[in-house]
mmCIF file of C-alpha atoms in Angstrom:
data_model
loop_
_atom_site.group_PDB
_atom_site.id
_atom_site.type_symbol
_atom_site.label_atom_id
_atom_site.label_comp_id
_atom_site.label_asym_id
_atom_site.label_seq_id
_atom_site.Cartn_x
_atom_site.Cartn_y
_atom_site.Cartn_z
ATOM 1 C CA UNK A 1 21.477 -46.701 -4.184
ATOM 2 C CA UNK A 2 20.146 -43.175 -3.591
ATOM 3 C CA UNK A 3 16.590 -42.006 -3.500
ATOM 4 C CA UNK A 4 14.697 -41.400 -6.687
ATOM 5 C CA UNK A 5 14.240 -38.110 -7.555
ATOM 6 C CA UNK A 6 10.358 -36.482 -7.686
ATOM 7 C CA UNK A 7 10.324 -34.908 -10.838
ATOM 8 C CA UNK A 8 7.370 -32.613 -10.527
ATOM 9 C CA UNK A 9 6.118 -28.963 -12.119
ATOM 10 C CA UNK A 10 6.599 -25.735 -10.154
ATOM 11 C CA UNK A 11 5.943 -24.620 -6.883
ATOM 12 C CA UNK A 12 8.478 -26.944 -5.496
ATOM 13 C CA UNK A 13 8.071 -25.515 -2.122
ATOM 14 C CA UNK A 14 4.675 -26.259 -0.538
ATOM 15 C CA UNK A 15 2.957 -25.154 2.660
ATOM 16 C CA UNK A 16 0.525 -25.953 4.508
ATOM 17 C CA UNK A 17 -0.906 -22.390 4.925
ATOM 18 C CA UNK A 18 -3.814 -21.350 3.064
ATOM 19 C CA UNK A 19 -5.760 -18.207 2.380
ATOM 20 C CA UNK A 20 -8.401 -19.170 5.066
ATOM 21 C CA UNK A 21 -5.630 -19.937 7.697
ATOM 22 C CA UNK A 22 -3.966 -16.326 6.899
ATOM 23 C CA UNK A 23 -7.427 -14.074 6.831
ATOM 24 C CA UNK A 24 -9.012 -15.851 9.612
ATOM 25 C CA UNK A 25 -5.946 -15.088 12.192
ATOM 26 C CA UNK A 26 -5.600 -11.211 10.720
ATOM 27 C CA UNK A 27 -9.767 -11.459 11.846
ATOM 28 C CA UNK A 28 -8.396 -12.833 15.152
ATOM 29 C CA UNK A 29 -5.639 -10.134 15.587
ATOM 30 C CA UNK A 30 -8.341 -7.609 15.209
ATOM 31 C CA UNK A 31 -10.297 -8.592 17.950
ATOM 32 C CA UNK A 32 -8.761 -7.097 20.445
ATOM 33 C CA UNK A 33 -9.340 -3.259 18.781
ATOM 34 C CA UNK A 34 -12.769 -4.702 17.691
ATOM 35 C CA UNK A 35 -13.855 -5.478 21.196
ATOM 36 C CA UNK A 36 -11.996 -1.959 22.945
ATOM 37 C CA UNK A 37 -14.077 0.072 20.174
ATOM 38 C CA UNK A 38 -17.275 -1.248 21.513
ATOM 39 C CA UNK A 39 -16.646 -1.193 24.644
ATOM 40 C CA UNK A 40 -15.675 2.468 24.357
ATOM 41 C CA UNK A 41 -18.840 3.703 21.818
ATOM 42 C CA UNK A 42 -20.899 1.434 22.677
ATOM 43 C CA UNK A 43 -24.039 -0.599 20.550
ATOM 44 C CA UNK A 44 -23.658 1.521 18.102
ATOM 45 C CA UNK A 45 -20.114 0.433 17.034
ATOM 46 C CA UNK A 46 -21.386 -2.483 17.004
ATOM 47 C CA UNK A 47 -23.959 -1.859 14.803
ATOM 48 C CA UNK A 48 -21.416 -0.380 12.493
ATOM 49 C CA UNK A 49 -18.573 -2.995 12.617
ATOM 50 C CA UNK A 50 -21.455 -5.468 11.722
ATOM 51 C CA UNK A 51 -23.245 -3.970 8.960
ATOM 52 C CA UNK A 52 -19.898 -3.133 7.172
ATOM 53 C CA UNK A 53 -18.744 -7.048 7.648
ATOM 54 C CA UNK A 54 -22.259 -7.714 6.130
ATOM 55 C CA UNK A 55 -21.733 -5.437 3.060
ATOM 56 C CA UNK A 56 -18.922 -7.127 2.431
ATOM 57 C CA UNK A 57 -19.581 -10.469 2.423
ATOM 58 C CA UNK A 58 -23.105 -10.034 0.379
ATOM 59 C CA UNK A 59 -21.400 -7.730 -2.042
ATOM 60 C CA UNK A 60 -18.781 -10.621 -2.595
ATOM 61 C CA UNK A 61 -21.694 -13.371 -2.787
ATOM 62 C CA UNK A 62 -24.221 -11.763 -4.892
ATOM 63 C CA UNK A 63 -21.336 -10.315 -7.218
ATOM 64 C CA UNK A 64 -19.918 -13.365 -7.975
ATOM 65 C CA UNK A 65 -23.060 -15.448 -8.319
ATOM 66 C CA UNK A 66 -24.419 -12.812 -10.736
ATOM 67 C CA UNK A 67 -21.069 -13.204 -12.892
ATOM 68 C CA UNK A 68 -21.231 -17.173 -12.710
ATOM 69 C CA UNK A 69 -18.006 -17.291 -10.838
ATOM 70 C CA UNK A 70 -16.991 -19.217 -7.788
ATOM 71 C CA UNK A 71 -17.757 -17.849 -4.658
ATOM 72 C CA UNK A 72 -15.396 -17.197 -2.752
ATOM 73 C CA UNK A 73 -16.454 -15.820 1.072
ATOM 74 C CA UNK A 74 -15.417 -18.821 2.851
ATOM 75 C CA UNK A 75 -11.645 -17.889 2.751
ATOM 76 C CA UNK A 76 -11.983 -14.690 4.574
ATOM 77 C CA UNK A 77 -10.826 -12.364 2.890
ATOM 78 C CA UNK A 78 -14.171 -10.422 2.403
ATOM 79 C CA UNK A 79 -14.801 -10.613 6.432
ATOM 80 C CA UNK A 80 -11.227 -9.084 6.913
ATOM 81 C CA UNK A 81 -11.955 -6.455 4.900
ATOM 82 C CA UNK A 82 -15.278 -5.870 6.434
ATOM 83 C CA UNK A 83 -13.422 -5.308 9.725
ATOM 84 C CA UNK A 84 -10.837 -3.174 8.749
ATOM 85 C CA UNK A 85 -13.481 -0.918 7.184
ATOM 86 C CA UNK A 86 -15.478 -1.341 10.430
ATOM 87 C CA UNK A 87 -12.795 -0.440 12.660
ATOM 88 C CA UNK A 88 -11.923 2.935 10.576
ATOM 89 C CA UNK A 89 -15.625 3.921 10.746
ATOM 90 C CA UNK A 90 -16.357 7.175 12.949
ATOM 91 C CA UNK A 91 -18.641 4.723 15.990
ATOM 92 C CA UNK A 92 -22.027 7.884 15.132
ATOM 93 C CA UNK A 93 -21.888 7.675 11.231
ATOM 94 C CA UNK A 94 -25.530 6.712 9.373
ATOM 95 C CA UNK A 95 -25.212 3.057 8.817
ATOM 96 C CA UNK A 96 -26.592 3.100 5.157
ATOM 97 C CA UNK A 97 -22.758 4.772 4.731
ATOM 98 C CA UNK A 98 -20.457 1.731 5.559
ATOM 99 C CA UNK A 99 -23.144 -0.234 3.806
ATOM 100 C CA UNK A 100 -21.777 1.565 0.278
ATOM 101 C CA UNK A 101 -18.166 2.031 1.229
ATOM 102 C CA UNK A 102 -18.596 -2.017 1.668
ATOM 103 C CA UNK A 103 -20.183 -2.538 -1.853
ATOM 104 C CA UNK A 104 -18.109 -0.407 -2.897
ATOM 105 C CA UNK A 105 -14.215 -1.945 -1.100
ATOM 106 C CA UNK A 106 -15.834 -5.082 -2.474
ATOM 107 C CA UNK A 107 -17.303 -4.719 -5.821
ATOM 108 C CA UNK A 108 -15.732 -1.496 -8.106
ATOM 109 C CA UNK A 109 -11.630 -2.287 -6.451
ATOM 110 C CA UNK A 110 -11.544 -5.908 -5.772
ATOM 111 C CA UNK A 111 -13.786 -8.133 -8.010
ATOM 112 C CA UNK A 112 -14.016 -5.451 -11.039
ATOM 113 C CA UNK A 113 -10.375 -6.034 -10.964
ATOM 114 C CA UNK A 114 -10.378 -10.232 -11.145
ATOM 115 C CA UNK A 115 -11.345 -10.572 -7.320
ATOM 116 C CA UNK A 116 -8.331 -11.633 -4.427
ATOM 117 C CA UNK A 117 -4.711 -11.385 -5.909
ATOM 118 C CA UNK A 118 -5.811 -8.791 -8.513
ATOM 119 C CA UNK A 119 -6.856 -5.550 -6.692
ATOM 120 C CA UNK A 120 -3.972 -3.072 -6.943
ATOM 121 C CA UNK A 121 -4.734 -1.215 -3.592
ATOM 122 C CA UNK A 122 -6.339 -1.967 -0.342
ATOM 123 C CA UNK A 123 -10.068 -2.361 -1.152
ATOM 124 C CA UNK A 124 -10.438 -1.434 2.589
ATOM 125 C CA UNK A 125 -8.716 1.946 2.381
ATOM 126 C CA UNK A 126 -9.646 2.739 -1.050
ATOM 127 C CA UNK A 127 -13.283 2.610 0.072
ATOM 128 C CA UNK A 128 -12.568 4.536 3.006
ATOM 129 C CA UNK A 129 -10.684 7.375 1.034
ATOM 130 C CA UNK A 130 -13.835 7.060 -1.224
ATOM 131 C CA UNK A 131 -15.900 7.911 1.538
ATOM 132 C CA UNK A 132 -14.118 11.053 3.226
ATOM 133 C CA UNK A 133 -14.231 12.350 -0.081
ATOM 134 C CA UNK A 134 -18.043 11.992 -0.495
ATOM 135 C CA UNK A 135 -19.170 11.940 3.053
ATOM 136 C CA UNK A 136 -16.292 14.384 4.601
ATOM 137 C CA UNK A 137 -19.307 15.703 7.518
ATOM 138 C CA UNK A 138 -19.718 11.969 9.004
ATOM 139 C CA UNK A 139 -16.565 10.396 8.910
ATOM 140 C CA UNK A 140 -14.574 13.306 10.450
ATOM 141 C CA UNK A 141 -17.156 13.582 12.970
ATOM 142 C CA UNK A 142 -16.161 11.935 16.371
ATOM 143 C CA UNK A 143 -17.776 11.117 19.051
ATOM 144 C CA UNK A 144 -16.826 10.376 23.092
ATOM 145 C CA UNK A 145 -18.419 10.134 26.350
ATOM 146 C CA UNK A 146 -21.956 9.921 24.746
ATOM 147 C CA UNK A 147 -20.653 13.185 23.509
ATOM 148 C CA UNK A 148 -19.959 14.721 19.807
ATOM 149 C CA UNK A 149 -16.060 15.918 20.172
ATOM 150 C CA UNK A 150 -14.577 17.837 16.893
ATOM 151 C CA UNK A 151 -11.090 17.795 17.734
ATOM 152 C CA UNK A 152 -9.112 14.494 17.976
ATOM 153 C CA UNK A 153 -6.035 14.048 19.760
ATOM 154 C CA UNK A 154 -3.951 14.374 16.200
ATOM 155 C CA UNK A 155 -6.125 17.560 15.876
ATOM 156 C CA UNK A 156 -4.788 19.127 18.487
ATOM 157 C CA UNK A 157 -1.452 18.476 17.931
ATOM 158 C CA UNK A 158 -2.177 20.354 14.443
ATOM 159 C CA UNK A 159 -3.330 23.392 16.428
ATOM 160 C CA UNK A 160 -0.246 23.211 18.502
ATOM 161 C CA UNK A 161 -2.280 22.001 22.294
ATOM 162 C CA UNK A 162 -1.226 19.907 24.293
ATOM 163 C CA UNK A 163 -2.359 16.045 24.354
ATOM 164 C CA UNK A 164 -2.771 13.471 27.265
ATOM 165 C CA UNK A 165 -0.135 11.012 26.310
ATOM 166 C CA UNK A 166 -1.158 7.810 28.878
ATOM 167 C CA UNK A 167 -4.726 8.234 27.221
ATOM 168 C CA UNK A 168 -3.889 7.789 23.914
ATOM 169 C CA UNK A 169 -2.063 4.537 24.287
ATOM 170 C CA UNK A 170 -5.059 3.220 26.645
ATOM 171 C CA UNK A 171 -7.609 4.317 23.878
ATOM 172 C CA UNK A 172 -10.219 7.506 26.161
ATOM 173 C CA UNK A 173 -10.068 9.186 23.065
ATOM 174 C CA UNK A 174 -12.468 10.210 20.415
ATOM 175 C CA UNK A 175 -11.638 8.007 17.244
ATOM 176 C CA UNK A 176 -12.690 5.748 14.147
ATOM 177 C CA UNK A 177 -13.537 2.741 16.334
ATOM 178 C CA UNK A 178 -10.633 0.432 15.792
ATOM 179 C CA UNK A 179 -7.580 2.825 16.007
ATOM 180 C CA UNK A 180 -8.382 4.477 19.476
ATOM 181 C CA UNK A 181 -6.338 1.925 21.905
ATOM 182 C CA UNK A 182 -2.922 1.878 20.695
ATOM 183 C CA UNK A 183 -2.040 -1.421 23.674
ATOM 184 C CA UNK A 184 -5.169 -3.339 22.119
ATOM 185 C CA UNK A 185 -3.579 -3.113 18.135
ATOM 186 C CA UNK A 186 -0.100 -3.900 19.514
ATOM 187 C CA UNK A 187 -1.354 -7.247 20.954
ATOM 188 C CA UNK A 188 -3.349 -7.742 17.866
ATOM 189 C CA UNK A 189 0.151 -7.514 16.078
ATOM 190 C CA UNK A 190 2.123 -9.246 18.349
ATOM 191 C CA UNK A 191 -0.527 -11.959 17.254
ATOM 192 C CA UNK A 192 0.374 -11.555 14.125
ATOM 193 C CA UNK A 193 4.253 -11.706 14.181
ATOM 194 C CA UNK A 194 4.074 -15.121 16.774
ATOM 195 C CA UNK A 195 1.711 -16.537 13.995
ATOM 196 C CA UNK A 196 4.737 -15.396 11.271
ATOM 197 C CA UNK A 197 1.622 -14.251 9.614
ATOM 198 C CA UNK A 198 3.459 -10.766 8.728
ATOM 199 C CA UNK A 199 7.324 -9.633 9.378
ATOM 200 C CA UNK A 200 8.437 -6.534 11.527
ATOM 201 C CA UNK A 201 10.122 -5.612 8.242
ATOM 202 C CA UNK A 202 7.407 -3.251 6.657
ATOM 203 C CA UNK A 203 5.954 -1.808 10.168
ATOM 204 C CA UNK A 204 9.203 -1.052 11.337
ATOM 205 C CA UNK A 205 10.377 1.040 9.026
ATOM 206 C CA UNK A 206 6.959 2.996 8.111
ATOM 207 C CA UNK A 207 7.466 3.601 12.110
ATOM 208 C CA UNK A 208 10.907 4.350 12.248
ATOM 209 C CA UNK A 209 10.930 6.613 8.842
ATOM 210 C CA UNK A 210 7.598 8.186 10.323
ATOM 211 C CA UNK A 211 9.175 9.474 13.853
ATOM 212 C CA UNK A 212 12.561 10.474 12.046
ATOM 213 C CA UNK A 213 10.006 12.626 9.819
ATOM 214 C CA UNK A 214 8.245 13.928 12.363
ATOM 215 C CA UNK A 215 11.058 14.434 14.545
ATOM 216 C CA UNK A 216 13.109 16.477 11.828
ATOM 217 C CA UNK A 217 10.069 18.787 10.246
ATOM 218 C CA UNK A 218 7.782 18.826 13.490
ATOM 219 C CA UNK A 219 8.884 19.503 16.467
ATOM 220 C CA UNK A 220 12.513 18.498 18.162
ATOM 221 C CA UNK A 221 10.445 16.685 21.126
ATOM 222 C CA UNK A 222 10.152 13.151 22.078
ATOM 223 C CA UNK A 223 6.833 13.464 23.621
ATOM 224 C CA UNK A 224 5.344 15.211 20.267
ATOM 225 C CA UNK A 225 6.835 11.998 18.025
ATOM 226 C CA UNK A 226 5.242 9.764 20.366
ATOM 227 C CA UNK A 227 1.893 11.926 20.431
ATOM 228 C CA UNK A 228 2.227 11.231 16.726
ATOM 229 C CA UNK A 229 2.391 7.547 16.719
ATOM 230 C CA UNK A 230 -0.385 6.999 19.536
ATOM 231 C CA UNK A 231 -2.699 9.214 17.514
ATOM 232 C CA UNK A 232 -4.497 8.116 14.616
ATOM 233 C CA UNK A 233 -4.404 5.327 12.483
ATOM 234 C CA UNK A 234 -0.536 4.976 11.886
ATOM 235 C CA UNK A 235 -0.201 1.784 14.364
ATOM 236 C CA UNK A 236 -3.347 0.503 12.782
ATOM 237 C CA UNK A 237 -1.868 1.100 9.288
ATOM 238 C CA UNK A 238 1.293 -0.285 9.410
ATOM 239 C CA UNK A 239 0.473 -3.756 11.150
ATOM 240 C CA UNK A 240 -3.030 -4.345 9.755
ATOM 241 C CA UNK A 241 -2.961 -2.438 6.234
ATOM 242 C CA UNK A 242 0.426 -2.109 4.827
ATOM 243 C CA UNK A 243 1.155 -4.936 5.316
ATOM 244 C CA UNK A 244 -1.527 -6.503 2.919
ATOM 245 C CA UNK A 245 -0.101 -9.717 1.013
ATOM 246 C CA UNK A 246 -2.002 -8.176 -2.098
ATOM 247 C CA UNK A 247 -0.569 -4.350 -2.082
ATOM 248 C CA UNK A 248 2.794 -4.439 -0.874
ATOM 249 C CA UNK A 249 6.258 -5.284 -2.170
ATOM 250 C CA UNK A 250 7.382 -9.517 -1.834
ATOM 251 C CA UNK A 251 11.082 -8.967 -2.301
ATOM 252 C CA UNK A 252 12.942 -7.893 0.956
ATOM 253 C CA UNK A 253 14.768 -4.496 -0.180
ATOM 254 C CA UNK A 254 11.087 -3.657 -1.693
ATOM 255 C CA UNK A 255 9.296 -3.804 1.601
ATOM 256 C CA UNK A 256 12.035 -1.753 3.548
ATOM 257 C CA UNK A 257 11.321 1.255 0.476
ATOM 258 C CA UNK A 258 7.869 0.565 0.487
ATOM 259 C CA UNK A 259 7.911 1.334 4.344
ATOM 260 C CA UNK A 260 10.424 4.430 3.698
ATOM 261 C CA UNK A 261 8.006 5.777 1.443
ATOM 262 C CA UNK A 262 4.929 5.020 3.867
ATOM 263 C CA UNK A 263 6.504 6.754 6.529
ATOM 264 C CA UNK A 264 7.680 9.870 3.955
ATOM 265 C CA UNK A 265 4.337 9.854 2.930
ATOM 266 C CA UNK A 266 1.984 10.034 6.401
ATOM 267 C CA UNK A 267 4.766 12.658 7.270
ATOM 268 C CA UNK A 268 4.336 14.968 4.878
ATOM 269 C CA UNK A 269 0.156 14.705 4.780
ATOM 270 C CA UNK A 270 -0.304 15.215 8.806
ATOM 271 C CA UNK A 271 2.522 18.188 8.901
ATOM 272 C CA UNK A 272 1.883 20.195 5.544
ATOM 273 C CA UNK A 273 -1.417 18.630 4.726
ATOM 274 C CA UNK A 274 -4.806 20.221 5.291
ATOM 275 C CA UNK A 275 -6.018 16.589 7.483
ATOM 276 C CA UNK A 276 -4.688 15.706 10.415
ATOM 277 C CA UNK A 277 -4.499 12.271 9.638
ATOM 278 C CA UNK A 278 -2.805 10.762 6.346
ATOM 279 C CA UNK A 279 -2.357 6.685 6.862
ATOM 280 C CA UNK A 280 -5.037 6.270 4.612
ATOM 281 C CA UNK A 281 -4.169 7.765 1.585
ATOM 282 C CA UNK A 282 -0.313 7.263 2.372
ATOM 283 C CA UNK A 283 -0.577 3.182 1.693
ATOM 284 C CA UNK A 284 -3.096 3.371 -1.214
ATOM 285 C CA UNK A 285 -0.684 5.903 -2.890
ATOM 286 C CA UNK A 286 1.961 3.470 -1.953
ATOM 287 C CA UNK A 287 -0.256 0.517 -3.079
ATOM 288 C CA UNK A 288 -0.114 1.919 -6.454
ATOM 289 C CA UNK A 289 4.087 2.482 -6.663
ATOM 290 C CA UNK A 290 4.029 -1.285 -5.701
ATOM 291 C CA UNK A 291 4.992 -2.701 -9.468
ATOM 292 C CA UNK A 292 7.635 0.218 -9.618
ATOM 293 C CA UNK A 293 9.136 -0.819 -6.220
ATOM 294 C CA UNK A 294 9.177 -4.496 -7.445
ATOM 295 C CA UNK A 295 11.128 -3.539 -10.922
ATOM 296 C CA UNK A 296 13.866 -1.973 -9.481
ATOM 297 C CA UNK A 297 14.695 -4.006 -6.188
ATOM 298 C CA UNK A 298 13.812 -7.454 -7.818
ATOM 299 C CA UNK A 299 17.327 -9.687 -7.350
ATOM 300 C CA UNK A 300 18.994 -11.062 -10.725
ATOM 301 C CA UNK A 301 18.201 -14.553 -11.596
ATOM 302 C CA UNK A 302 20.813 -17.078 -11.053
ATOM 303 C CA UNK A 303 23.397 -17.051 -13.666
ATOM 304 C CA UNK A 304 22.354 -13.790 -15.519
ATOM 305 C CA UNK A 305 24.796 -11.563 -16.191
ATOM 306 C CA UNK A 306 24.058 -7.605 -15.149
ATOM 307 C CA UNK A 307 23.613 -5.055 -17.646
#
């Protein structure tokens, strides 16, 4: 006689994976930019990474105690925004300013909207577009050697100089204080992608798209495309932020477009746009074409016909 069937509600597939497990090895990933950024600026990054984690995790506390809902901080997800934040914080910027852009990541995009699961863009990197808008002087203000520096590396490629390649990936470069080292992210995401945690599927083509872009309406050189994705926040993006559970596409052929469109996007801000960066407002933009991306490249059910 054969084994009784379980009859049972849905989900009929079950892991052992939780929230907690996922947020708390994204924190670990980070790590190895978070401890290269203070190394590089110093206490002061420090200072910065820490009140911004802080913000975050009170914001998400006193919020939901003050609405009589369950709190929530204990499966990570406010720390991991916290850090992400941090790490695209300029390491000289007034501290009182990552202490809003926290309330603010927290409170006004992810709880106003039902808390985690709900928030229809990065609260990270809507906060952070909040604040160049309202604080443009301090967090395009960069600082290196003890030293205030105006142009970064991607800022000089915008005013056609010449950039020191090796230094890039290595990280002695002014920078927010998590994107600098391009080796320390990529062993964060290597992290990441042994832990199956994320897939190479949405990086790889926000990377691949990117360079084509760049290649095709920049300049025809190797060495510039590369410039490109050493410089800024596009390695940072595309492993740590687009790549958000939350924000991006599930279905397969949705997260190759969504990375087509990420890539489209960064291209067109850092060659026509007035900023030499662009990750930022590339994903949240994305972030938002998310439900539209879903609708057209979700598969048919079994056993219904096509129209």
């Amino acid at each position: 006689m054969g084994k009784l069937l379980n009859v049972s509600s849905s989900p009929h597939v079950r892991d052992c994976t939780t929230t907690r497990n996922i947020m708390f090895d994204v924190a670990i990933a980070m790590l190895p930019a978070t401890a290269y950024g203070v190394y590089q600026f110093g206490i002061k990054a420090a200072l910065v990474l820490m009140v911004t984690v802080l913000s975050c995790v009170l914001s998400e506390y006193v919020y939901q105690k003050l609405m009589g809902k369950p709190v929530t901080i204990s499966d990570g997800s406010a720390l991991v925004t916290g850090m992400i934040l941090g790490l695209n914080m300029p390491p000289e910027i007034p501290l009182w300013m990552p202490v809003l852009g926290g309330m603010f990541a927290i409170i006004v995009v992810k709880q106003l909207y039902g808390g985690l699961g709900q928030n229809f863009m990065n609260p990270a990197l809507a906060a952070r577009c909040f604040m160049l808008i309202a604080f443009a002087g301090p967090m395009t203000t960069f600082t290196y050697n003890n030293a205030v520096v105006s142009p970064t590396p991607l800022a000089a490629l915008k005013a056609g100089q010449t950039v020191d390649l090796p230094a890039m990936f290595i990280g002695k470069i002014p920078g927010t204080i998590g994107e600098v080292s391009v080796i320390a992210l990529l062993i964060g995401a290597v992290y990441l992608l042994v832990k199956k945690v994320i897939t190479l599927r949405i990086p790889a083509t926000y990377l691949i798209t990117f360079a084509l872009f760049v290649f095709l309406f920049g300049q025809h050189n190797f060495e510039y495309v590369l410039a490109h994705l050493c410089g800024g926040g596009i390695i940072f993006g595309a492993f740590f932020m687009a790549t958000d559970y939350v924000t991006s596409p599930i279905t397969k052929k949705g997260q190759i477009v969504y990375g087509i469109l990420l890539g489209i996007l960064t291209g067109l801000f850092r060659l026509f746009g007035g900023s030499a960066e662009g990750v930022s407002y590339a994903i949240i933009i994305s972030n938002i074409l998310v439900p539209l991306i879903e609708k057209v490249t979700l598969p048919k059910a079994f056993g219904k016909e096509g129209k």
